Coordinates of C-alpha atoms and ligand atoms in Angstrom, one line a residue:
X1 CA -11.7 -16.0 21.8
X2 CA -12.6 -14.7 18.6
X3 CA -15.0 -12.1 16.7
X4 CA -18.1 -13.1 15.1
X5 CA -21.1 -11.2 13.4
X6 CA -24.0 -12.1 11.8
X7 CA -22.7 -10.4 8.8
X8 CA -19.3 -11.1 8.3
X9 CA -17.0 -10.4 5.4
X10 CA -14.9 -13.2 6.3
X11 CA -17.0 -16.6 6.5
X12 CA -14.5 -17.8 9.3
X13 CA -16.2 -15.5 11.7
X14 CA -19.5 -16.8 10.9
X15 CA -21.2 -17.3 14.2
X16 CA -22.2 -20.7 16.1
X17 CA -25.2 -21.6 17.9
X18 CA -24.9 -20.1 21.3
X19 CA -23.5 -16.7 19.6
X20 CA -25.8 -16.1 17.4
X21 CA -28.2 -15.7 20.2
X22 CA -26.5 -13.7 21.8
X23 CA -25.8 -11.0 18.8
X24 CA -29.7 -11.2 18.5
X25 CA -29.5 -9.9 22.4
X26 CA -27.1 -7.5 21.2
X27 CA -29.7 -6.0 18.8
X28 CA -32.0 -5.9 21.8
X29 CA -30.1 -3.8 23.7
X30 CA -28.1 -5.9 25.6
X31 CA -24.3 -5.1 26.0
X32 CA -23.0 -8.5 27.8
X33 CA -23.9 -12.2 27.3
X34 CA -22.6 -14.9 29.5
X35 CA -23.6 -18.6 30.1
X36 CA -22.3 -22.0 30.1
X37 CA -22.7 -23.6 26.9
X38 CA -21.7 -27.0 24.8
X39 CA -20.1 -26.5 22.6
X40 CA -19.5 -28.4 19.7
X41 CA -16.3 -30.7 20.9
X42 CA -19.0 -31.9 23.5
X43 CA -17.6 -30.1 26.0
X44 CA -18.6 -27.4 28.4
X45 CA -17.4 -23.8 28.7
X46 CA -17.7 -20.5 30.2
X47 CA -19.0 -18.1 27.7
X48 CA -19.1 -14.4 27.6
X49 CA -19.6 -11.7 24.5
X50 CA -19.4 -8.0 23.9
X51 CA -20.9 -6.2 21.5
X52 CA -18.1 -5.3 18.8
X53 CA -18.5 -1.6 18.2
X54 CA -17.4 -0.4 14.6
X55 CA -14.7 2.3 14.9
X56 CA -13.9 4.8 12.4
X57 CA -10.6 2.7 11.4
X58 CA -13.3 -0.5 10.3
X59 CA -15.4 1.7 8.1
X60 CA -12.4 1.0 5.6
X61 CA -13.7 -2.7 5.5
X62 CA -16.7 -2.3 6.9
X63 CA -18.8 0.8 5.4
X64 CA -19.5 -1.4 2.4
X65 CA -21.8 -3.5 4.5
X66 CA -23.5 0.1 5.5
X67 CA -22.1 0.3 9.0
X68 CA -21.4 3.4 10.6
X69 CA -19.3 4.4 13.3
X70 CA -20.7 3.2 16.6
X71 CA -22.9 0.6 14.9
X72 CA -22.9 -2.6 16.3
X73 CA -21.9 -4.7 13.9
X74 CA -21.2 -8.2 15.3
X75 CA -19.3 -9.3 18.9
X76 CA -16.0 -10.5 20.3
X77 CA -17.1 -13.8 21.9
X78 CA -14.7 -15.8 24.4
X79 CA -15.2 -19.5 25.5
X80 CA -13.3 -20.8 28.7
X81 CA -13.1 -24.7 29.4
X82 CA -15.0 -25.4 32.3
X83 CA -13.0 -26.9 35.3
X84 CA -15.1 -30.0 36.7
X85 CA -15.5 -27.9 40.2
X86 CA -16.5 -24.3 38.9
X87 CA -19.0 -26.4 37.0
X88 CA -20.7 -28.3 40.2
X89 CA -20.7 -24.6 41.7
X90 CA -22.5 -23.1 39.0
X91 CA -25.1 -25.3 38.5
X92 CA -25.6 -24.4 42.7
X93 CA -25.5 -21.0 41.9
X94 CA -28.6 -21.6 39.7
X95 CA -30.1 -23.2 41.7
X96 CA -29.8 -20.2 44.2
X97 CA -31.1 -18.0 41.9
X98 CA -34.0 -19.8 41.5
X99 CA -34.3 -19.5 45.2
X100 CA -35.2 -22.8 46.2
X101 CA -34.6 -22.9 50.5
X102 CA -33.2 -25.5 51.1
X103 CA -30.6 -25.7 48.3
X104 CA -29.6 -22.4 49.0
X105 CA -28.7 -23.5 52.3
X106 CA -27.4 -26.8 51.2
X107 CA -25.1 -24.5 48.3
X108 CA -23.9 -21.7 50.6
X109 CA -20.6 -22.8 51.5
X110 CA -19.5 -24.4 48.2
X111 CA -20.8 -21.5 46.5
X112 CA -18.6 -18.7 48.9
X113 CA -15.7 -20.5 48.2
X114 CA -16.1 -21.9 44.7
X115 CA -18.1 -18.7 44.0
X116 CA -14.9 -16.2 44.1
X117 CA -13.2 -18.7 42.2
X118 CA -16.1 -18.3 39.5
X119 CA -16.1 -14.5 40.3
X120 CA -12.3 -14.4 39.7
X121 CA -12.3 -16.4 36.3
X122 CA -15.5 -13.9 35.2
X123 CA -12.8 -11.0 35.9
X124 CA -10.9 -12.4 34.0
X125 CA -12.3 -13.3 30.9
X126 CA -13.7 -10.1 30.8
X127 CA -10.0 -8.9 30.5
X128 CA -9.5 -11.5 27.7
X129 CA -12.1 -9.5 26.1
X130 CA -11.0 -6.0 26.5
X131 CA -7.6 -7.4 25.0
X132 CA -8.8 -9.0 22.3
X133 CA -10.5 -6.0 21.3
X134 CA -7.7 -4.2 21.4
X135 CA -5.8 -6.3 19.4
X136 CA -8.3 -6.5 17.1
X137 CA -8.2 -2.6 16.8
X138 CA -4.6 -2.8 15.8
X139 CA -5.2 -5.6 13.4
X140 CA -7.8 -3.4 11.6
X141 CA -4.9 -0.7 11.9
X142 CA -2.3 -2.7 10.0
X143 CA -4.8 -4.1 7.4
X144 CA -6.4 -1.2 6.1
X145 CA -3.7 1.1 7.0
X146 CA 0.2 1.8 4.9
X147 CA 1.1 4.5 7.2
X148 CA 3.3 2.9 10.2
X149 CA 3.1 6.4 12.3
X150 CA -0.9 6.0 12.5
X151 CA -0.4 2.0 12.9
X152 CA 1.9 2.6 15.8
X153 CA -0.3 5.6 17.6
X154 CA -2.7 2.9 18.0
X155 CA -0.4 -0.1 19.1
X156 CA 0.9 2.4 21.3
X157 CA -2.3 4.1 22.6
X158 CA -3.4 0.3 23.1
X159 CA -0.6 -0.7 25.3
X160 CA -0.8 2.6 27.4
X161 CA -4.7 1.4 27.7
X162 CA -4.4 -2.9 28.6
X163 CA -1.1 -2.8 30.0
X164 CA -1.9 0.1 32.4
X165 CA 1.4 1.8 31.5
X166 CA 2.3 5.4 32.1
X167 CA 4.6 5.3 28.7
X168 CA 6.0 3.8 25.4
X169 CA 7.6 3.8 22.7
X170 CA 9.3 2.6 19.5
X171 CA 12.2 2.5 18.0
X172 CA 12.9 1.0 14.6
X173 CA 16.1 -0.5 13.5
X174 CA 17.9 1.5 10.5
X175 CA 19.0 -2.0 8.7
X176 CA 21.3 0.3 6.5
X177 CA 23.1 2.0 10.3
X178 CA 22.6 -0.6 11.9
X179 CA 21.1 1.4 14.9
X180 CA 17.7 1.8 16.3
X181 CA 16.0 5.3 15.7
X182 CA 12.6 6.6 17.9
X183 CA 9.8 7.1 15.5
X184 CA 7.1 7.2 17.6
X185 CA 5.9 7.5 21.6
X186 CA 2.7 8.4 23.8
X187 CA 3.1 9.8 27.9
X188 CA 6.3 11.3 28.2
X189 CA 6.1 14.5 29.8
X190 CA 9.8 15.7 27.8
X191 CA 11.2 14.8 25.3
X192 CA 13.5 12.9 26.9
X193 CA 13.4 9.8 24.0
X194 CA 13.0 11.7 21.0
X195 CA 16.7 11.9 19.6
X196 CA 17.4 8.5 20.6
X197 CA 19.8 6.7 18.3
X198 CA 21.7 3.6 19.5
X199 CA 23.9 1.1 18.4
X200 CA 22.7 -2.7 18.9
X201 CA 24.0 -3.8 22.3
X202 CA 23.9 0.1 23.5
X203 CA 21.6 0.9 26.2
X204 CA 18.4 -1.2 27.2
X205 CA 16.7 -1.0 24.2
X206 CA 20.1 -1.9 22.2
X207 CA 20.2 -4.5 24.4
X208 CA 16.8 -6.3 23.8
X209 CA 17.9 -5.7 20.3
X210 CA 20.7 -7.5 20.1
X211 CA 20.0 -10.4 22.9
X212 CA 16.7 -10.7 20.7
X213 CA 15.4 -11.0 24.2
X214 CA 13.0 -9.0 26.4
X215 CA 15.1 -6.8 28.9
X216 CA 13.4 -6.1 32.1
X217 CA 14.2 -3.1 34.7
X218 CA 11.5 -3.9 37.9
X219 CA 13.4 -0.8 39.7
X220 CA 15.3 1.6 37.6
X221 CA 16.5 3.6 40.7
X222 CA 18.9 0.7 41.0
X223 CA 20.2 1.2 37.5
X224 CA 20.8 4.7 36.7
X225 CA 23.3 4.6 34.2
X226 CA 20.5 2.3 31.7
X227 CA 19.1 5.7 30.3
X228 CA 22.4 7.4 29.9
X229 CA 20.7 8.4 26.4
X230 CA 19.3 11.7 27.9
X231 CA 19.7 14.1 30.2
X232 CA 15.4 14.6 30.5
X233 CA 15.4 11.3 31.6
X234 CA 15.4 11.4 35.3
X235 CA 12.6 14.3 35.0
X236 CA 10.1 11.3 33.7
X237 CA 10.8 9.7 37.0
X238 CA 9.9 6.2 35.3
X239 CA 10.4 3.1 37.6
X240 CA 10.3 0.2 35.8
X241 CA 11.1 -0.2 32.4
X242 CA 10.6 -3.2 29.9
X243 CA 12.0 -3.9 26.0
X244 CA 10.5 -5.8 24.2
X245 CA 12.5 -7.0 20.8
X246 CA 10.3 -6.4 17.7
X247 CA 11.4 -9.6 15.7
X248 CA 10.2 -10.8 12.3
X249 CA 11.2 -13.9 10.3
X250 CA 14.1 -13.9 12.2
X251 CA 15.5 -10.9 12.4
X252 CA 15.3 -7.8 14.7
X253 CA 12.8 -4.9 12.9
X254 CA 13.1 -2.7 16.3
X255 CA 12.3 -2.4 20.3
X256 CA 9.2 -1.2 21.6
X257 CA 9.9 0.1 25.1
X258 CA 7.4 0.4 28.1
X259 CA 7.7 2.5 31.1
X260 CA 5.5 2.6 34.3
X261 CA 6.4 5.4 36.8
X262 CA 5.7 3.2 39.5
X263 CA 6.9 -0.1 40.5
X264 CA 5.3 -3.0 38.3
X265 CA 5.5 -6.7 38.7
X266 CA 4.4 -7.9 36.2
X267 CA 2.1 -11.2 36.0
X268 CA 2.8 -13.9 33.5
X269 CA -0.7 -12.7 31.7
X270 CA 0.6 -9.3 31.5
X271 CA 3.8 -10.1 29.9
X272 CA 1.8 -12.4 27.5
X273 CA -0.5 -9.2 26.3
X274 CA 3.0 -7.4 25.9
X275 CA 4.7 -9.9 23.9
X276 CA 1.3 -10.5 21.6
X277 CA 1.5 -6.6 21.1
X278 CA 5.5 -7.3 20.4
X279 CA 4.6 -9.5 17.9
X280 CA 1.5 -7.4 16.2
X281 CA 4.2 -4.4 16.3
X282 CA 6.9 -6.2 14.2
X283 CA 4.3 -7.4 11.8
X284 CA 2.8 -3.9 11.3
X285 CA 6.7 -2.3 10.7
X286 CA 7.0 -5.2 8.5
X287 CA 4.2 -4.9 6.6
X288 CA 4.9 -1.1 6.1
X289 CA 8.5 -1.5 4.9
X290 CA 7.7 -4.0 2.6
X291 CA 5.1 -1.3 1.4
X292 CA 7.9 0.9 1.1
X293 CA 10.4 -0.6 -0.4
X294 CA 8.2 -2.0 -3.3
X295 CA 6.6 2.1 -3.5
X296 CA 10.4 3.7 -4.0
X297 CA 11.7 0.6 -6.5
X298 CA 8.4 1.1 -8.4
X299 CA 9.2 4.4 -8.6
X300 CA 13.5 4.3 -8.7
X301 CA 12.6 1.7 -11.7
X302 CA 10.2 4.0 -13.7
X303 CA 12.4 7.0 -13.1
X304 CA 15.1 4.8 -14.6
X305 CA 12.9 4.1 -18.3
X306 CA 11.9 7.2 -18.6
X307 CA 15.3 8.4 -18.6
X308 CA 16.5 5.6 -20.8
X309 CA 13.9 6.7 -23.1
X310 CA 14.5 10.3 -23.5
X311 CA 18.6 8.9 -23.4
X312 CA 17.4 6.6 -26.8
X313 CA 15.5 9.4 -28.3
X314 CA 18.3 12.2 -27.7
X315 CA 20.7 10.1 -29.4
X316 CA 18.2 9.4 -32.5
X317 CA 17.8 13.5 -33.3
X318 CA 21.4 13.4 -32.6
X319 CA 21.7 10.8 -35.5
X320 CA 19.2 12.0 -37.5
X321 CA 21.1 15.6 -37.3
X322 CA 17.4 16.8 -36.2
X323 CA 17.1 20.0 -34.3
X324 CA 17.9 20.0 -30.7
X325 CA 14.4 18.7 -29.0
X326 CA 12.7 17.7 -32.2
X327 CA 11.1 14.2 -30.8
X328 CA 10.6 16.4 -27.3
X329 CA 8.7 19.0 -29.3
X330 CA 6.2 16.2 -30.9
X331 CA 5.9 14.4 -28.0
X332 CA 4.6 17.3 -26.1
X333 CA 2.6 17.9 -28.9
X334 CA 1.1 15.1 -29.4
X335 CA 0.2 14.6 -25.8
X336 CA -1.7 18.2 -25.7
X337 CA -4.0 17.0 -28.5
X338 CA -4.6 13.4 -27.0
X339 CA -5.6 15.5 -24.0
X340 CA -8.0 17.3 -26.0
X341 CA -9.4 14.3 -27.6
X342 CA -10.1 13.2 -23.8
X343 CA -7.9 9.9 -24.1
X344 CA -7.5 8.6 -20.1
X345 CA -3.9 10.1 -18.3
X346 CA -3.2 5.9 -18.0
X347 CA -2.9 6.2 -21.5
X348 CA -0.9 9.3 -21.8
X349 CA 2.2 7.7 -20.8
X350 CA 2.2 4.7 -23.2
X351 CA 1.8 7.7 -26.0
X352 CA 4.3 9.7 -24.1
X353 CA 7.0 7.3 -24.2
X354 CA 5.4 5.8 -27.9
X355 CA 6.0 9.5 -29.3
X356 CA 9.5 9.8 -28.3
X357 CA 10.7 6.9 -29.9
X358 CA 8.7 7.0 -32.8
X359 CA 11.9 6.6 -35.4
X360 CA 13.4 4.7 -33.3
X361 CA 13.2 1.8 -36.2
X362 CA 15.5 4.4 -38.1
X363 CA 18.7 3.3 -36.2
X364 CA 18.5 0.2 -38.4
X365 CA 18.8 2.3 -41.6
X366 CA 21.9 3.3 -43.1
X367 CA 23.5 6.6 -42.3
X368 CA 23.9 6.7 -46.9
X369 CA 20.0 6.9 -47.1
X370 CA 19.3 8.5 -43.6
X371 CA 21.4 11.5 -43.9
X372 CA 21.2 11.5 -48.1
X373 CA 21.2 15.1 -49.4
X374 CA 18.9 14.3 -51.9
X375 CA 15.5 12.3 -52.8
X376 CA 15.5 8.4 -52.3
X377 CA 15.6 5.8 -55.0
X378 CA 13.5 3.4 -55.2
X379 CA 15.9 1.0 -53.5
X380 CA 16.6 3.5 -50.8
X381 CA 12.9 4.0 -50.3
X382 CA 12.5 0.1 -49.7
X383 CA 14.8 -0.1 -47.1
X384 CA 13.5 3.5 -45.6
X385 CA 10.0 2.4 -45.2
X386 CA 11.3 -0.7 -43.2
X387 CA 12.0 1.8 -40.2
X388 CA 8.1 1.1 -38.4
X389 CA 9.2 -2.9 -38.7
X390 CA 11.9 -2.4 -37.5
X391 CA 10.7 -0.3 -34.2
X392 CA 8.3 -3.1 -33.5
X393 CA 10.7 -5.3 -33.5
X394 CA 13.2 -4.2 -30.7
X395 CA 10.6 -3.0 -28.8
X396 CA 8.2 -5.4 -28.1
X397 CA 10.3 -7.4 -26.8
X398 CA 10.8 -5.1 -23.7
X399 CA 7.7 -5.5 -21.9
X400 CA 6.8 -2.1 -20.3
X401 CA 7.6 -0.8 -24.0
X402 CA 5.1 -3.2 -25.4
X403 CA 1.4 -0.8 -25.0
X404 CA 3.5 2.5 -26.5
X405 CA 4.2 0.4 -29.8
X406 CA 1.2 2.1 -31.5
X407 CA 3.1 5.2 -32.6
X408 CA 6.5 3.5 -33.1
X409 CA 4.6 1.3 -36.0
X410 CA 1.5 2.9 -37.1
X411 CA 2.8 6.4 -37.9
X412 CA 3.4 6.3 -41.3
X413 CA 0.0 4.9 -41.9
X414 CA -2.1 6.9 -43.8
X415 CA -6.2 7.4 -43.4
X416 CA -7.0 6.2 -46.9
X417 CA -5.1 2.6 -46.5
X418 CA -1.9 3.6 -48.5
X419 CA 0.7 4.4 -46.0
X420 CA 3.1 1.3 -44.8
X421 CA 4.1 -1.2 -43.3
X422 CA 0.6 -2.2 -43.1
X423 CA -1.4 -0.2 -45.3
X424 CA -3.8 -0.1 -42.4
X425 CA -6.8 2.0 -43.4
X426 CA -9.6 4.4 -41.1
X427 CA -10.0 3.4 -37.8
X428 CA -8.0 0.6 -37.9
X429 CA -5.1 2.7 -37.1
X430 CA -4.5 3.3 -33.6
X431 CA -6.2 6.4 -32.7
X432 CA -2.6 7.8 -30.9
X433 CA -0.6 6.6 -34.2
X434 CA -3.4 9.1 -36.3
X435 CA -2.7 11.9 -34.1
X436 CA 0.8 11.4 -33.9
X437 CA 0.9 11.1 -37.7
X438 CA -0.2 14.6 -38.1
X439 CA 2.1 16.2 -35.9
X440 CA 4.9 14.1 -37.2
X441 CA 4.7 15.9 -40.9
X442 CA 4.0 19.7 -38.9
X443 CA 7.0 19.4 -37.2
X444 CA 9.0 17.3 -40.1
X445 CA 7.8 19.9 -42.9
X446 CA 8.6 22.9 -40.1
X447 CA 12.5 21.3 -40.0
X448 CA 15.4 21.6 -41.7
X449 CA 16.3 18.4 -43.3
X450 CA 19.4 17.2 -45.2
X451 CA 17.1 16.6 -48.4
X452 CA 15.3 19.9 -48.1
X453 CA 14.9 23.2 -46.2
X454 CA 11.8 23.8 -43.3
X455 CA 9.0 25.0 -45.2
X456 CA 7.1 28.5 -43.8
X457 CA 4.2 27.9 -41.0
X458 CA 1.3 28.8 -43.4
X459 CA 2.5 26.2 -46.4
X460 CA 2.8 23.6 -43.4
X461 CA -0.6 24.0 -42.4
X462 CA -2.3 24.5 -45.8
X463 CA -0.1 21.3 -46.7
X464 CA -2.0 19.2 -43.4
X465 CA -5.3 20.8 -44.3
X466 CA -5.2 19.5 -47.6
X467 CA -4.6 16.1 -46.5
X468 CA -7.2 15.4 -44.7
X469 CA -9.2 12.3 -45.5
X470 CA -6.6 11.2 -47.6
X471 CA -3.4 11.3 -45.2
X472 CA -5.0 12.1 -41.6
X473 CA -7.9 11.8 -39.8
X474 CA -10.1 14.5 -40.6
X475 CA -11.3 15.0 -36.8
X476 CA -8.2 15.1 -35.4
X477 CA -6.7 18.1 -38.5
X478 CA -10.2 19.6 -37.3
X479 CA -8.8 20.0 -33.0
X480 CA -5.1 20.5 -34.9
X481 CA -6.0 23.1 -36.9
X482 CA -7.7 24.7 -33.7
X483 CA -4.8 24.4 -31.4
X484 CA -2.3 27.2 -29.8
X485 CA 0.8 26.2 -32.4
Ligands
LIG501 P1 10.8 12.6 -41.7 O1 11.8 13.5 -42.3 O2 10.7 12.7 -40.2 O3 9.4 12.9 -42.2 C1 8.3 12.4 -41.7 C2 7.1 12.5 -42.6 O4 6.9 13.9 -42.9 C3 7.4 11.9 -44.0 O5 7.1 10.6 -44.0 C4 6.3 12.7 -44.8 O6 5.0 12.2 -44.6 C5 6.4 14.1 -44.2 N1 7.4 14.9 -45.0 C6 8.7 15.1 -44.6 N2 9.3 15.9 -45.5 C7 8.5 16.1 -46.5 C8 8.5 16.8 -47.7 O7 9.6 17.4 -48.1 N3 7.4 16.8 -48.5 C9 6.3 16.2 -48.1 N4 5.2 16.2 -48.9 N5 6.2 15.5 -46.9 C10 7.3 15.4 -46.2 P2 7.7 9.7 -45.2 O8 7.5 10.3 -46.5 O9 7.1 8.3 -45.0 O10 9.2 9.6 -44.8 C11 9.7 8.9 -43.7 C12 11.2 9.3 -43.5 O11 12.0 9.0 -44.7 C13 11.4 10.8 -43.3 O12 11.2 11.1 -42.0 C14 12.9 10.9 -43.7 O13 13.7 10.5 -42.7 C15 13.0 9.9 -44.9 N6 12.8 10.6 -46.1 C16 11.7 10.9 -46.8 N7 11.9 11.5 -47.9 C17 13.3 11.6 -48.0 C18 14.2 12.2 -49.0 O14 13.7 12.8 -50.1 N8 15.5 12.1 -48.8 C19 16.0 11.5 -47.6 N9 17.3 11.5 -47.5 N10 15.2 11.0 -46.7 C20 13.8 11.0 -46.9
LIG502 C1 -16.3 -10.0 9.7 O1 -16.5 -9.0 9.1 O2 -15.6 -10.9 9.3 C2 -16.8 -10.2 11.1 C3 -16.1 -9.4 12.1 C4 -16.0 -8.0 11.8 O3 -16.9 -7.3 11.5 O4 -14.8 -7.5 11.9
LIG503 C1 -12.1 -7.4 9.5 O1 -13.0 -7.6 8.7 O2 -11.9 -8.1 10.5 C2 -11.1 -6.3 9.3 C3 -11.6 -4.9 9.4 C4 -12.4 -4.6 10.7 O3 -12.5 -5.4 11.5 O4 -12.9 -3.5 10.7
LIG504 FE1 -13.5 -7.1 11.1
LIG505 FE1 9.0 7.8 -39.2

């Protein structure tokens, strides 16, 4: 079986012969197609489509190619190898149809009992179909879907639905407890399951677990110490009982459990369905964890830089005998003006993180010139203006550091092409490095600093006015000037 359309995304689903008729049916209105055809191996099979009806869940996929919900957008198509005798008995059976005396006479007997046969195998494939759609439901589920509770309401929705099933439910293994936890369930009438938590081995479901093996109860009446887990249990009055290991690559992910309130023997097509929805079960809890896990590193590993950056730039102020939350002060400075500008919130954190370690090239200078008391020689100067260099080069070699280097090494630039180490002129400076640049002499000029005392707010701003064109950007001492200091 498989799903075709005549417009599919994927080109593996691209229809053959004998289905692309049919899908034209489909657009005139008809809802099943069925006929014996070649196919292309030579050989001759039953053949039977459905429409394929586009759920809300394929619109994630699907709405692209303008489909809405409802829309027929293609069909689920099954082929069955013809058996040599169902064969001889449907080409009788047309010849019935086509009502021709004497064969019909002739045909009659072959046709009542090869014709329930036929009848039977119909049946049947239309229950191929139903399945397949359903497992192509929960495919669509786990692709276009992160969230494992909404993935499992429909596994779990779809088992109640093809396995004729009064309940189920899931439990995933806690790989750090080692014990399986419910997290989801559909048709209980208590909540009998819901504070389930059992060791591997423990119970049926601890069993299937462990035995990685599915664990059958036909008549639970005859076992009632299984379900020892709760005391609502009995109230559910559940017969038979099946667990069904969820295993991936190996290793046990959780049980999915399935309870019928009446007696169920179960036929070996039956148990296939349940194992297939097994198997789509652990691939969807797989999928999701390894969602998971990759979300919370992501974000346990940028929680960790950032607080290795602010760590760096506290012990630079600290060095630098700066005021407590000097480079915290710019940075948030120099973010509210970049916001102003309109540069992109991607952006902001490279300049975020750039800001904050803008001297960090100063821990390469000696504490005799940083922390002198008075002005610099020439000499002291040299090795002073070496501290941008000296930033680029311990931080571009880390990587995530790399796109916040534009402050660290362009913020002694200066508009008119004499600042260093580049003597980068206009808008060759990066634009965050030009407004950093201006808030790096407000707040610098507003400090106390072992060569000199912090200057009063109006000289600072006079001071910046007066340099623009020359030092700064003019634009950006035009939304400075403006701003809420
Ligand atoms: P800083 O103290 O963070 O100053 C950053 C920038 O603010 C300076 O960059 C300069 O453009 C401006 N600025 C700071 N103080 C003054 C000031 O008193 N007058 C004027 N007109 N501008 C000022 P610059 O000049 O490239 O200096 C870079 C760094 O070199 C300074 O960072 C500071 O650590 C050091 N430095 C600069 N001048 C002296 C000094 O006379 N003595 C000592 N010990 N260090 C100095
Ligand atoms: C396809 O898009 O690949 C065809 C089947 C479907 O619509 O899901
Ligand atoms: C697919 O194209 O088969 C995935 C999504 C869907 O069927 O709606
Ligand atoms: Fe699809
Ligand atoms: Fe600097």
């Amino acid at each position: 079986g498989n799903i075709t359309s005549l417009n599919p995304i994927n080109p593996i689903n691209k229809p053959d012969p004998w289905e692309i008729k049919a899908l034209k049916a489909f657009e005139n209105g008809k809802t099943e197609i069925s006929s014996v055809n070649k196919m292309e191996n030579g050989k001759e099979y039953m053949r039977l489509m459905r429409p394929l009806i586009t759920e809300k869940q394929c619109l994630k996929c699907h709405a692209v190619q303008g489909y809405k919900v409802g829309d027929i957008r293609g069909g689920i198509s099954v082929s069955i190898p013809m058996e040599p005798r169902l064969l001889i008995v449907r080409k009788q059976k047309t010849a019935v149809t086509f009502g021709h005396g004497i064969l019909w006479f002739l045909g009659l007997g072959a046709i009542i009992l090869g014709g329930r046969k036929q009848v039977q195998s119909e049946e049947q494939i239309k229950k191929q179909i139903e399945q397949l759609s359903s497992l192509h439901t929960i495919d669509t589920a786990i692709t276009s879907n992160f969230n494992l509770q909404a993935i499992l309401n429909v596994i779990l929705e779809n088992v109640i639905s093809q396995l004729h099933v009064d309940a189920a439910a899931v439990l995933l293994l806690n790989q750090d407890t080692q014990t399986l936890e419910y997290v989801d369930s559909i048709g209980f009438r208590s909540d009998a399951l819901k504070y389930t938590t059992l060791k591997l081995g423990e119970s049926n479901a601890g069993r299937a677990a462990k035995e990685q093996r599915i664990t059958t109860i036909p008549n639970l009446g005859e076992y009632p110490d299984g379900f020892a887990r709760s005391e609502l249990f009995p109230q559910e009055n559940f017969m038979t009982y099946f667990g069904v290991p969820l295993i991936s690559k190996g290793k046990v992910t959780g049980v999915l459990e399935v309870f019928n309130r009446a007696l169920l023997s179960a036929k070996p097509e039956w148990l296939n369905f349940l194992e297939t929805i097994g198997d789509q079960t652990a691939i969807a809890i797989d999928n999701a964890t390894l969602f998971n896990n990759l979300k919370s590193s992501n974000t346990e590993l940028t929680l960790a830089y950032e607080t290795t950056i602010e760590g760096w730039s506290r012990a630079m102020d600290l060095r630098d005998k700066e005021t407590e939350g000097h480079t915290q002060r710019v940075s948030k400075m120099t973010l509210k003006i970049a916001r102003v500008i309109g540069i992109k919130e991607k952006e902001l954190t490279h300049i975020r993180r750039g800001a904050l370690l803008h001297d960090m090239g100063k821990m390469g200078i000696p504490d005799s010139i940083l922390l002198k008391p008075g002005s610099l020689t020439e000499e002291e100067w040299k090795i002073m203006k070496l501290h941008p260099e000296y930033a680029y080069n311990m931080l571009h070699q880390i990587e995530y550091l790399r796109p916040a280097l534009d402050i660290p090494y362009c913020h002694h630039e200066k508009w008119d092409g004499t600042g260093y180490p580049r003597r980068l002129k206009g808008e060759q400076i990066p634009l965050a490095a030009r407004i950093f640049a201006v808030i790096d002499v407000w707040d610098a000029l507003s400090s106390d600093r072992p060569y000199r005392a912090a200057w009063p707010k109006e000289k600072v701003l006079k001071h910046i006015h007066s340099l623009a064109g020359s030092h700064f950007d003019p634009e950006i001492v035009k939304v400075f000037l403006k701003m809420d200091l």
